[in-house]
Coordinates of C-alpha atoms in Angstrom, one line a residue:
X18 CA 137.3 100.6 143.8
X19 CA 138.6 101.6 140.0
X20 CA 138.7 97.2 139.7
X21 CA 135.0 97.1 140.5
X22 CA 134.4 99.4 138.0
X23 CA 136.4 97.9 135.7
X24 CA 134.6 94.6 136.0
X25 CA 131.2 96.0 136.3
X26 CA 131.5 98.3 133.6
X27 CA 131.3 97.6 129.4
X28 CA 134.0 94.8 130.5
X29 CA 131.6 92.9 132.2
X30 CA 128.9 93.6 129.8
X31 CA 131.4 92.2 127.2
X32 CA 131.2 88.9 128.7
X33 CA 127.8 88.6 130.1
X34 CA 126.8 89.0 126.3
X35 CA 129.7 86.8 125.3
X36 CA 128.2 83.7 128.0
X37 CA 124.4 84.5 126.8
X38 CA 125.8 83.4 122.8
X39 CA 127.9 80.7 123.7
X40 CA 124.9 79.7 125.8
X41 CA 122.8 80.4 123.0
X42 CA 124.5 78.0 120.4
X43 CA 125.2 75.0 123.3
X44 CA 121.5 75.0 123.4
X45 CA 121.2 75.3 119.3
X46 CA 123.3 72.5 119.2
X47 CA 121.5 70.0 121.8
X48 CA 118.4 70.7 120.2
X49 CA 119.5 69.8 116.5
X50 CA 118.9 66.5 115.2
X51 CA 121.2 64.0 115.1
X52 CA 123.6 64.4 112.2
X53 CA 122.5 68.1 111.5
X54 CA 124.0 71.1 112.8
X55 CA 122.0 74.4 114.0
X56 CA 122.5 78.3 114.9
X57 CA 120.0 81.2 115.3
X58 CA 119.2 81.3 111.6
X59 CA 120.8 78.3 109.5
X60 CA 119.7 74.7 109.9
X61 CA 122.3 71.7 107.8
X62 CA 121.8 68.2 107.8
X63 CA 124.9 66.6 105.5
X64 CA 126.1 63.6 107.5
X65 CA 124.4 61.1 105.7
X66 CA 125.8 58.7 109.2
X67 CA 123.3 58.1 111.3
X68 CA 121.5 60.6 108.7
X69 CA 117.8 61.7 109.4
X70 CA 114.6 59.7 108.7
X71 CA 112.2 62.9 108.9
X72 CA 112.6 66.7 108.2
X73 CA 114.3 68.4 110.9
X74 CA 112.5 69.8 113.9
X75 CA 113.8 72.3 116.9
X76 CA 113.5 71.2 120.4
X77 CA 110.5 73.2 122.1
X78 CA 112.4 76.1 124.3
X79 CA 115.3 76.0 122.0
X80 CA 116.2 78.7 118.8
X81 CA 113.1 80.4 117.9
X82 CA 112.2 78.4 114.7
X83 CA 110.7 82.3 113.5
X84 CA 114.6 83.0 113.1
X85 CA 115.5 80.5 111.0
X86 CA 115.9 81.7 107.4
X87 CA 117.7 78.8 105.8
X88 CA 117.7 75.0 105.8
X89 CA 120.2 72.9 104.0
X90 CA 119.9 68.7 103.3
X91 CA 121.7 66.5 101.9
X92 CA 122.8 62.8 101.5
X93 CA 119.7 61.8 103.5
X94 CA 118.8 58.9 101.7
X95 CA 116.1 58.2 104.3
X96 CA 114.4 61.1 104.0
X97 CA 111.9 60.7 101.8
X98 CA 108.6 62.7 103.1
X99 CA 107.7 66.4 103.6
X100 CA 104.6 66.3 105.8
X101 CA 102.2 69.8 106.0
X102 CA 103.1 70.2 109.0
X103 CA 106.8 69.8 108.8
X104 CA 107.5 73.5 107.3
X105 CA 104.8 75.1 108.9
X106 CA 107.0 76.6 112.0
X107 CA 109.7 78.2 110.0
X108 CA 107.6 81.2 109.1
X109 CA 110.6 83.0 107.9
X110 CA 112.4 80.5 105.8
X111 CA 113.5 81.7 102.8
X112 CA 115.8 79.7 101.1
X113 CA 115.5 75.3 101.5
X114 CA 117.7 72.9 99.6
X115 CA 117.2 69.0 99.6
X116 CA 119.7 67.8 98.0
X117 CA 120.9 64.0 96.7
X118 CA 118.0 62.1 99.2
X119 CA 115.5 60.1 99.2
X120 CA 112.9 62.5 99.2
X121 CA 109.8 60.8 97.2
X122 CA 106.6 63.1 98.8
X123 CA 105.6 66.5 99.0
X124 CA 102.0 67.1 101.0
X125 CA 100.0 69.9 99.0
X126 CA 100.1 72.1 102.0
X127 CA 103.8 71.7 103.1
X128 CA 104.4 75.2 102.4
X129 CA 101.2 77.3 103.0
X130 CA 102.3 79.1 105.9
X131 CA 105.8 79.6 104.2
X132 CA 104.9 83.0 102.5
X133 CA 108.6 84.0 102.3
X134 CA 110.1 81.6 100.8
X135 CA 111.8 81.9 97.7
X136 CA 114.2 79.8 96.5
X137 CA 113.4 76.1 96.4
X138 CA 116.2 73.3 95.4
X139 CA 115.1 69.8 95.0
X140 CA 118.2 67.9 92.7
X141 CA 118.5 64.6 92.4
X142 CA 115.8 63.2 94.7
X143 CA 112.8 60.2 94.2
X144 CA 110.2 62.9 93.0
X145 CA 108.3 61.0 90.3
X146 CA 105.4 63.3 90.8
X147 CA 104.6 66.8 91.6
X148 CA 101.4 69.3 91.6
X149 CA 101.4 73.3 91.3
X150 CA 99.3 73.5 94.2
X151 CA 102.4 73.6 96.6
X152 CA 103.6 76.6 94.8
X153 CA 100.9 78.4 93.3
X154 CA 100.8 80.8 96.4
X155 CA 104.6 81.6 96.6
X156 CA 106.4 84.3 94.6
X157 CA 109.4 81.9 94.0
X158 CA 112.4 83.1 91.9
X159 CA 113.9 79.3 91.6
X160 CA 112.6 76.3 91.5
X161 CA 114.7 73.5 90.6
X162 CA 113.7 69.9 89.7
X163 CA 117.1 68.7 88.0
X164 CA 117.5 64.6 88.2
X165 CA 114.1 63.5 89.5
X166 CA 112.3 60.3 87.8
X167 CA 109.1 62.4 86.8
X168 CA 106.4 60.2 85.1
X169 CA 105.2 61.5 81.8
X170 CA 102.1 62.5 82.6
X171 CA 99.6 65.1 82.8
X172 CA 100.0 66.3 86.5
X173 CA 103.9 67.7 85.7
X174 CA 102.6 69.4 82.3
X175 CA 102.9 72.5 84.2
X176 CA 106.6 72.6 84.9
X177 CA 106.5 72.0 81.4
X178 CA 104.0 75.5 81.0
X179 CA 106.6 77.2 83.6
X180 CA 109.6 76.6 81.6
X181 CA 108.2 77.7 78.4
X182 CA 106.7 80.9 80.1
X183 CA 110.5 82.1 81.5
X184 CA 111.9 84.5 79.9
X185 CA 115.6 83.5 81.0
X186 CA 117.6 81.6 79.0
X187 CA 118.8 79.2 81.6
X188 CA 115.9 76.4 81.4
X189 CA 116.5 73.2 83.0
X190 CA 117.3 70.0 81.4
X191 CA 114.5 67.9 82.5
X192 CA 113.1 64.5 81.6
X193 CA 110.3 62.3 82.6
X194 CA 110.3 58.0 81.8
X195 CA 107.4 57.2 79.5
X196 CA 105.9 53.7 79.7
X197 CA 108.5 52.3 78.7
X198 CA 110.7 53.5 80.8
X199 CA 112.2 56.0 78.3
X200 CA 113.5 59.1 79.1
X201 CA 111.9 62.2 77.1
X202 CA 113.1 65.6 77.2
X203 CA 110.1 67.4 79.1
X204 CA 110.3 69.6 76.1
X205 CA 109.0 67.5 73.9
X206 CA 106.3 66.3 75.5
X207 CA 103.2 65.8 74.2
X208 CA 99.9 64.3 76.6
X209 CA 96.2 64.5 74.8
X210 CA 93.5 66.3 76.6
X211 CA 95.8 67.8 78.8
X212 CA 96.3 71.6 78.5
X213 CA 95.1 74.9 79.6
X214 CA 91.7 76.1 81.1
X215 CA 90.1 79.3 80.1
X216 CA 88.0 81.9 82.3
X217 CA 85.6 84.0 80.4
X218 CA 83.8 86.6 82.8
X219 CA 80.1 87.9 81.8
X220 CA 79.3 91.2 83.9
X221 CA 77.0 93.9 83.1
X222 CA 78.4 97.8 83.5
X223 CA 80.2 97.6 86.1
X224 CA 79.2 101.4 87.3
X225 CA 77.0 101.4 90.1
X226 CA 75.4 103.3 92.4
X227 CA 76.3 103.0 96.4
X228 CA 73.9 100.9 97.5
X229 CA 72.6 99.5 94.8
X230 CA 73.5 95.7 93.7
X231 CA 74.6 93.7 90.9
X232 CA 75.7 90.3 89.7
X233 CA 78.6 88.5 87.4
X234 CA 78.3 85.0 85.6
X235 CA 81.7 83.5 84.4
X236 CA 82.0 80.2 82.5
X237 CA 85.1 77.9 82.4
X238 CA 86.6 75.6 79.9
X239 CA 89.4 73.0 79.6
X240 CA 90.8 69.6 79.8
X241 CA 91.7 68.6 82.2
X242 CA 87.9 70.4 83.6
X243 CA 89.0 73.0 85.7
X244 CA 87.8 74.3 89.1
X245 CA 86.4 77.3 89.4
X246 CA 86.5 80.3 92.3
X247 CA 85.9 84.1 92.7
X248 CA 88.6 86.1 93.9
X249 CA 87.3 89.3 95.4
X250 CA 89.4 90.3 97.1
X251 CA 89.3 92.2 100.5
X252 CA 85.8 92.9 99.4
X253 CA 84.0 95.0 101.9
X254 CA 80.3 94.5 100.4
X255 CA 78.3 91.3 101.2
X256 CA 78.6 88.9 99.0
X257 CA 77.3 85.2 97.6
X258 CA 78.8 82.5 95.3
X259 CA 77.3 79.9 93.5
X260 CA 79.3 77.3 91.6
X261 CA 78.4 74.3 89.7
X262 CA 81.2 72.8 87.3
X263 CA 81.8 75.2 84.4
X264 CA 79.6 77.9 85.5
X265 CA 79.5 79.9 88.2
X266 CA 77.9 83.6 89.4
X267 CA 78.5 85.8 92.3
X268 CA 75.9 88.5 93.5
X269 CA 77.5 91.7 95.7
X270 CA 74.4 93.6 97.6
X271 CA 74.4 96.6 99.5
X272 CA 77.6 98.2 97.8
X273 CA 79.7 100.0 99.9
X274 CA 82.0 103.0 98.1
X275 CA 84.7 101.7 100.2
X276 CA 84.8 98.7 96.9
X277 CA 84.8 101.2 94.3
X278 CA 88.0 100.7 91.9
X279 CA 88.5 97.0 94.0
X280 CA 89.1 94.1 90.9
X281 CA 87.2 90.9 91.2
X282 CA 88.5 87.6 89.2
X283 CA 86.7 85.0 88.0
X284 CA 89.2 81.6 88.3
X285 CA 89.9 78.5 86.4
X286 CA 92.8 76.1 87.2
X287 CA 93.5 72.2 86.6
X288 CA 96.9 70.2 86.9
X289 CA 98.3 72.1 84.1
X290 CA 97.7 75.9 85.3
X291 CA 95.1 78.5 85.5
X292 CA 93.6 81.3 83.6
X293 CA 91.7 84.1 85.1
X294 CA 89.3 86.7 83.7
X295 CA 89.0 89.9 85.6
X296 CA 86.4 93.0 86.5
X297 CA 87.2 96.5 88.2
X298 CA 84.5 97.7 90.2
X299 CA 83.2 101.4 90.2
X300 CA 81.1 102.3 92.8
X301 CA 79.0 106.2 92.3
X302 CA 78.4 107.7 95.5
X303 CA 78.2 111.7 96.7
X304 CA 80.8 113.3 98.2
X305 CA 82.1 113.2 101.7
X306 CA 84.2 116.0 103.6
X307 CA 86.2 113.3 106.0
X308 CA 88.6 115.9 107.5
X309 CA 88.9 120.0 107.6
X310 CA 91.1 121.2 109.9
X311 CA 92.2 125.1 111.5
X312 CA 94.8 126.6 108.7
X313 CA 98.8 125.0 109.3
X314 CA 101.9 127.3 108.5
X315 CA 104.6 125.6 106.2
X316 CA 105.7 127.6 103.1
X317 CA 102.1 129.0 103.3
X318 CA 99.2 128.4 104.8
X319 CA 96.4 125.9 104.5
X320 CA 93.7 124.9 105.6
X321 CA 93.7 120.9 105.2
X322 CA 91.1 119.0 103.9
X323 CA 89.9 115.4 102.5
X324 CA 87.3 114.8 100.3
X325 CA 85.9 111.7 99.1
X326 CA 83.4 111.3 96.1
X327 CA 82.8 109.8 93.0
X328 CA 82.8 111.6 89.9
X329 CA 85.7 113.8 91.1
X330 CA 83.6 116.3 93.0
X331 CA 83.8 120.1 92.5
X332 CA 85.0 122.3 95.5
X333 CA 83.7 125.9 96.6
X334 CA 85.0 127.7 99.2
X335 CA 82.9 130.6 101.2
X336 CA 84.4 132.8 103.2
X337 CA 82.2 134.6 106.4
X338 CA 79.1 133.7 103.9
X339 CA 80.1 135.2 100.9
X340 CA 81.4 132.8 97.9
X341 CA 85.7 133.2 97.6
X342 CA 86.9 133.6 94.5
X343 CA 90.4 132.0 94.2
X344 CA 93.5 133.8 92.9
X345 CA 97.6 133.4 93.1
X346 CA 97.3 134.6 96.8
X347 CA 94.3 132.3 97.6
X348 CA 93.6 128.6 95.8
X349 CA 92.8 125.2 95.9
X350 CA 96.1 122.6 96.0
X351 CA 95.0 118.8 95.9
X352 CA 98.7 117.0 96.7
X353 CA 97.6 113.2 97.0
X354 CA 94.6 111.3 95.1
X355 CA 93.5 108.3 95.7
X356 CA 91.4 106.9 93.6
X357 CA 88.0 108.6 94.6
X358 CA 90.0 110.6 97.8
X359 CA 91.2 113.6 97.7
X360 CA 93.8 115.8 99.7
X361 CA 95.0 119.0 99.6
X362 CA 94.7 122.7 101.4
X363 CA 93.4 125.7 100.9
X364 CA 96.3 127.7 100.2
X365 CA 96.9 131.7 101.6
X366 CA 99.9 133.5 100.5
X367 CA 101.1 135.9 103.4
X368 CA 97.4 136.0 105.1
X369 CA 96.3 138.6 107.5
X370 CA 93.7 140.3 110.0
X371 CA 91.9 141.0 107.2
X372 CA 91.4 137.2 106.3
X373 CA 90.5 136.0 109.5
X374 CA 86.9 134.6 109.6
X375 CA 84.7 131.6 109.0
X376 CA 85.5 129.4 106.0
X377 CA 83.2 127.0 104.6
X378 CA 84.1 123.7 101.9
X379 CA 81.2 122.7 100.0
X380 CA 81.6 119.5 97.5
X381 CA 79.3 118.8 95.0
X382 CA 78.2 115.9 92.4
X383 CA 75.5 115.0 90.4
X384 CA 74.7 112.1 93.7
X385 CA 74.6 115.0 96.3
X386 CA 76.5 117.3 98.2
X387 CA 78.7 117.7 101.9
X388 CA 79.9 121.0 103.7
X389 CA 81.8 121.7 106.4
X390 CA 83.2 125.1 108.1
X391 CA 86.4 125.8 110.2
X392 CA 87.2 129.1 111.4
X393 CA 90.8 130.7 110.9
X394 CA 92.6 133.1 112.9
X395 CA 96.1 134.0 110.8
X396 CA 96.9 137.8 112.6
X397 CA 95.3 140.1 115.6
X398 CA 93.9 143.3 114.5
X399 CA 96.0 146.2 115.0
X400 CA 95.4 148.0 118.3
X401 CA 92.9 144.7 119.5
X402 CA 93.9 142.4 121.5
X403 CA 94.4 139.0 120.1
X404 CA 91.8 137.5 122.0
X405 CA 89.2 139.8 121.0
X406 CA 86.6 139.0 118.4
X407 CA 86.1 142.2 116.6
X408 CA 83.0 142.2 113.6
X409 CA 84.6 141.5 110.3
X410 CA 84.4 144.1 107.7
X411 CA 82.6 143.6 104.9
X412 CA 84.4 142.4 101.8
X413 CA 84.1 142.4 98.1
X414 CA 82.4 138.8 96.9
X415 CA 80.4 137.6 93.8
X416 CA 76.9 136.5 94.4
X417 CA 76.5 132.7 94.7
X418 CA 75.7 132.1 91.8
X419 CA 79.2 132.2 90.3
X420 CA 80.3 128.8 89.1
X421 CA 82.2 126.6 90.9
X422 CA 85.6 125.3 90.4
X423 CA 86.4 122.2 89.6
X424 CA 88.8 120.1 91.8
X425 CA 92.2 120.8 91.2
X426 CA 91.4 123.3 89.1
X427 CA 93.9 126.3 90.7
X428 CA 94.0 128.3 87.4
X429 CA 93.3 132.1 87.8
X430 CA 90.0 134.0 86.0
X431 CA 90.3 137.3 84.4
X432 CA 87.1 138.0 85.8
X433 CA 87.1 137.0 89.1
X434 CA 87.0 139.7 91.8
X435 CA 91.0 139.8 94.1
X436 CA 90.0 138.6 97.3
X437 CA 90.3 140.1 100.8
X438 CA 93.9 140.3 100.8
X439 CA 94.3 141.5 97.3
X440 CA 92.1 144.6 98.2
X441 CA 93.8 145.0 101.0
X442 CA 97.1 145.5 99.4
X443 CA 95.8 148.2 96.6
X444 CA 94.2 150.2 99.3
X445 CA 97.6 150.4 100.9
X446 CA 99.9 151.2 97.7
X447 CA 96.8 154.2 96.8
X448 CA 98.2 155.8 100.4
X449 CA 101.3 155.3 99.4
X450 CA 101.0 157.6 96.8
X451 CA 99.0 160.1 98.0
X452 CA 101.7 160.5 100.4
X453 CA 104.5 160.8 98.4
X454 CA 102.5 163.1 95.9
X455 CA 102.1 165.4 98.6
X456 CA 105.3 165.2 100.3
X457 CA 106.5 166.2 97.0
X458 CA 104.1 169.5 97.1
X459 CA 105.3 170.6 99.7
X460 CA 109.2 170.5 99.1
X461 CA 108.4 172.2 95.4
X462 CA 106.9 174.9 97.6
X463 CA 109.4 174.9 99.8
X464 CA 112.1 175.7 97.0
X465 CA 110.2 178.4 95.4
X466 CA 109.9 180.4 98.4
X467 CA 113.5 179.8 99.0
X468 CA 114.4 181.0 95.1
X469 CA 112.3 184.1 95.3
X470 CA 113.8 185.3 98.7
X471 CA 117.7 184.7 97.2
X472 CA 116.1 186.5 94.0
X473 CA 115.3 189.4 96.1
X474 CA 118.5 189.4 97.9
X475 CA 120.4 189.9 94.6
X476 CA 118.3 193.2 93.3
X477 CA 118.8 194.7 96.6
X478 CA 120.7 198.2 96.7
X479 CA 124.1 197.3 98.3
X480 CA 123.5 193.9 98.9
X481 CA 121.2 194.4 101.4
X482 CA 117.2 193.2 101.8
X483 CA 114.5 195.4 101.7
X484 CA 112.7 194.3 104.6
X485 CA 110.1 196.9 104.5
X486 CA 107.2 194.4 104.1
X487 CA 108.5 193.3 107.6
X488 CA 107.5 197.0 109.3
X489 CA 111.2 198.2 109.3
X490 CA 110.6 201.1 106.7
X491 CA 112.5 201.4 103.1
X492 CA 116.0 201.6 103.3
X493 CA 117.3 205.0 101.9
X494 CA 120.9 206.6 101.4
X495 CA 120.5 210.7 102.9
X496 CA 121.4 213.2 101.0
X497 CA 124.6 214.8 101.2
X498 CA 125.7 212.2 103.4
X499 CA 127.4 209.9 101.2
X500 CA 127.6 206.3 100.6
X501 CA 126.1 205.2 103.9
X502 CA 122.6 204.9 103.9
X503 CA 120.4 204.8 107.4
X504 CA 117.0 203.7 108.4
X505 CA 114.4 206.2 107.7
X506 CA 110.7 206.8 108.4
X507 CA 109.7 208.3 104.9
X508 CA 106.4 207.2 103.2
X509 CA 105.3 205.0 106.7
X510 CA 102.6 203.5 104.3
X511 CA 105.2 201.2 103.0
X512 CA 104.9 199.5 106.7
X513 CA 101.9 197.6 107.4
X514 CA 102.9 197.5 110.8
X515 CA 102.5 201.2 110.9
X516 CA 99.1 201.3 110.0
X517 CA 98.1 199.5 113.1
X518 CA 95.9 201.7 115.3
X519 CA 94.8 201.2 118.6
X520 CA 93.2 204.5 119.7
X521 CA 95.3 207.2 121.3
X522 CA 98.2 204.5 121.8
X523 CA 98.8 204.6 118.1
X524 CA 102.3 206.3 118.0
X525 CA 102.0 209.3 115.8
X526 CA 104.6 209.8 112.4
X527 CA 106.1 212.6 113.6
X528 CA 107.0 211.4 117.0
X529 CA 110.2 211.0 117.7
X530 CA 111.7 213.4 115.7
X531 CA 112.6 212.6 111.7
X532 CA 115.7 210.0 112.6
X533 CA 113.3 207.5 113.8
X534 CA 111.9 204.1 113.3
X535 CA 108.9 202.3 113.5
X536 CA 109.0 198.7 115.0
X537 CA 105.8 197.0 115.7
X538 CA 103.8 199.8 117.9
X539 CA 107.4 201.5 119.1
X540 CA 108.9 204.3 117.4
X541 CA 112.7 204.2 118.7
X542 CA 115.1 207.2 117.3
X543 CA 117.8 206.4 114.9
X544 CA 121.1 207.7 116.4
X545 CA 123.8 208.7 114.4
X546 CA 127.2 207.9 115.0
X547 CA 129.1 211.6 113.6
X548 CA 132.8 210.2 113.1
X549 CA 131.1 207.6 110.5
X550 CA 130.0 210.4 108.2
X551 CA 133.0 212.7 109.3
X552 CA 135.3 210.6 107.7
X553 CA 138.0 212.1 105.0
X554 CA 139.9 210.9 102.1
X555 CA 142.9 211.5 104.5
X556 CA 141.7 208.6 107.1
X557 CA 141.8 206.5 104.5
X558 CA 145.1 203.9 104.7
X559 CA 147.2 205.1 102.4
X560 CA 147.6 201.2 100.5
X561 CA 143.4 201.7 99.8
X562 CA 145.0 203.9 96.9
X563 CA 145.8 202.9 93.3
X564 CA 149.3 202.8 92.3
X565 CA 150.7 205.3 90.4
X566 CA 148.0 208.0 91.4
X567 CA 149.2 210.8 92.9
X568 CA 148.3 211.1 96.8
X569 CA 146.9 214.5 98.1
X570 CA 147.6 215.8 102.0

């Protein structure tokens, strides 16, 4: 058991992958060309025994061709033609070196399906001729021509052009056999009527209306005579060319906004190079709300939105109906522009019940105008459920015709009135304070009472309260008693609670006897204890005395 795992496990996998490549290059190898060598991205031809009489091809089946990024030549002196079809297969080829052949030809479309190329080596070869139309659609970052028999002429006056226009140092050393089968430093070079074209583009104000239409006349120049073309572009709006020689004009109709900021070139090239005069296009057109979406939570929220227009429209929001005026806690953010597009949020800071609603985005230009609403639910209302849709109180807005703001223009006014949530947030710091205020009150009360009670507790004979206010009766000492003092009934009008009457049941003063008390609607006797008062000097401990008096029996 633990073998067949171990040889249908990753070990197996190991090898089935190691078969697949070595399967892989076998059949790179079979399908190479005699004398050239192959793998999954590198194609090299150097045995110049039997050598190869055309540019290599894959077998049909074999290495995708889409793969190949490199091909390498050299000592093929039989070699000597590079059909347009040829290249066309190796769509990813980057880099191709023919090197020491024979190679003599180059069609004009060898390479027009080799976008990627780059690099692009041809030393030492039989090229006596060579036109910029091979290359003039490739972003190359080499080209070398070293050791070719160029003829002086005016069709290789633009490798002359491309040298001169390099800013590296490194130029090539290149020659070219005049008549006389002189070599002359390409440098030096000099063929009449051979130079340049120019382009010169004639075009009305290129500001238009959607819709509207307009046309551009451009006139070439130059010797060799150039041909001329328009390049527009991915030009959505119809359009028409008419050419004839040196002049030329092109008419777009029906102008969509989708070409507004697009460039269109007016063309002239001949064997030595081309010259181009160019236009940017600017369409007019009223604005367009292409997206608003319910509000998003990130760092904030927003409510998303795209606008597209042309001048830069001016947004106003409306919230339930009523015009928003925009603050630090609500404002417009526009993130991305694009050209004559637009997006961005409305942005809440900390949003609640008291924001949800309907809001509406109107854009406006001097073309026209687009609105769109969304409605926004940030927070249930407290003591509603969340799927109830209670009316929305009214809220503090400007009429309509305040000015609106321009877009991207998130600055605060000192005039405008604080939105919902602003409001919202004074009305709760005013409670605040009415609480605290009187919460205060009442604790300031609280500790007068309290002082004036301890204040009457201090002026009180013998320490004690006078709690005659409370229906117990003044506190008097009897006479002829002594220190002690007892609870009497004299002057009852100090009592309020003795005043109370209630018909007969009204307990008279004198009931009771004198040594009595009135509590409430009860007169209860006072009864005195007789060894409290009967107390002498000589029950006193004898250590209560001072020292050094003298003590009497």
């Amino acid at each position: 058991m633990s073998s067949w795992i171990r040889w249908h496990g990753p070990a197996m996998a190991r090898l089935w992958g190691f078969c697949w490549l070595v399967v892989g290059f076998w059949r790179a190898a079979f399908a190479c060309p005699t004398s050239c060598k192959c793998s999954a991205s590198r194609i090299w031809c150097s045995d110049p025994s039997p050598g190869i009489v055309a540019f290599p091809r894959l077998e049909p089946n074999s290495v995708d061709p889409e793969n190949i990024t490199e091909i390498f030549i050299a000592n093929q002196k039989r070699l000597e033609i590079i059909n347009e079809d040829d290249v066309e297969a190796y769509v990813g080829l980057r880099n191709l070196t023919i090197v020491d052949s024979g190679l003599k030809f180059v069609a004009h479309k060898a390479f027009l399906k080799n976008s990627n190329l780059q690099h692009i080596n041809f030393t030492r070869n039989k090229l006596t001729s060579l036109s910029r139309k091979h290359f003039r659609h490739l972003d190359l970052s080499e080209l070398i021509l070293v050791g070719n028999p160029f003829t002086c002429s005016c069709d290789i006056m633009w490798i002359k052009t491309l040298q001169e226009a390099k800013s590296s140092p490194d130029t090539q050393d290149l020659y070219c056999l005049n008549e006389s089968s002189k070599n002359i430093p390409l440098a030096n070079l000099q063929i009449p009527n051979c130079g340049l074209p120019s382009a010169n583009l004639a075009a009305p104000n290129l500001t238009v209306e959607e819709g509207k239409s307009i046309t551009l006349s451009c006139s070439v120049a130059g010797d060799p005579v150039p041909n001329m073309y328009w390049d527009v572009g991915n030009l959505v709006s119809k359009h028409m060319n008419e050419t004839s020689h040196t002049q030329g004009s092109l008419r777009i109709t029906n102008i969509s906004s989708d070409d507004s900021g697009k460039q269109i070139s007016c063309v002239a090239e001949n064997l030595v190079g081309e010259d181009q005069d160019s236009v940017n296009l600017t369409v007019h057109f009223a604005p367009t709300i292409t997206f608003l979406e319910s509000p998003t939570s990130d760092h904030h929220w927003c409510i998303p939105f795209t606008v597209k227009g042309n001048p830069k429209p001016a947004l106003q929001w409306f919230y339930n109906g009523a015009i928003l005026n925009e603050s630090k806690y609500i404002c417009t953010k526009i993130h991305v522009t694009n050209h004559t597009e637009y997006h961005g949020c409305l942005q809440l800071d900390n949003p609640t019940h008291m924001n949800n609603g309907d809001y509406t985005l109107i854009a406006k230009n001097e073309y026209g105008k687009d609105e769109k609403q969304i409605s926004a639910h940030f927070m249930g209302w407290p003591g509603i459920d969340d799927g109830a849709n209670p009316n929305y109180p009214d809220v503090i807005y400007e009429d309509y015709g305040t000015a609106a703001n321009d877009i991207g223009d998130t600055t605060n006014r000192s005039n405008e009135i604080p939105s919902t949530d602003v409001t919202d947030k004074t009305g709760r710091e005013h409670l605040s304070v009415y609480a605290v205020v009187v919460i205060a009150s009442v604790v300031g009360f609280c500790l007068l009472v309290m002082l004036f009670l301890l204040k009457l507790a201090r002026h009180s004979k013998f320490g004690m309260k006078d709690f005659s206010w409370f229906g117990f009766g003044k506190v008097k000492s009897r006479q002829g008693v002594g220190p002690a003092s007892v609870i009497s009934n004299d002057d009852d009008s100090a009592s309020p609670l003795h005043h109370i009457s209630n018909g007969s049941n009204t307990p008279s003063s004198s009931e009771g006897g004198p040594d009595a008390v009135i509590i409430g609607m009860t007169k209860i006797p006072v009864i005195e204890n007789p060894q409290y008062f009967g107390i002498t000097n000589s029950q006193l401990k004898p250590d209560t005395w001072p020292r050094g008096s003298p003590k009497t029996a």
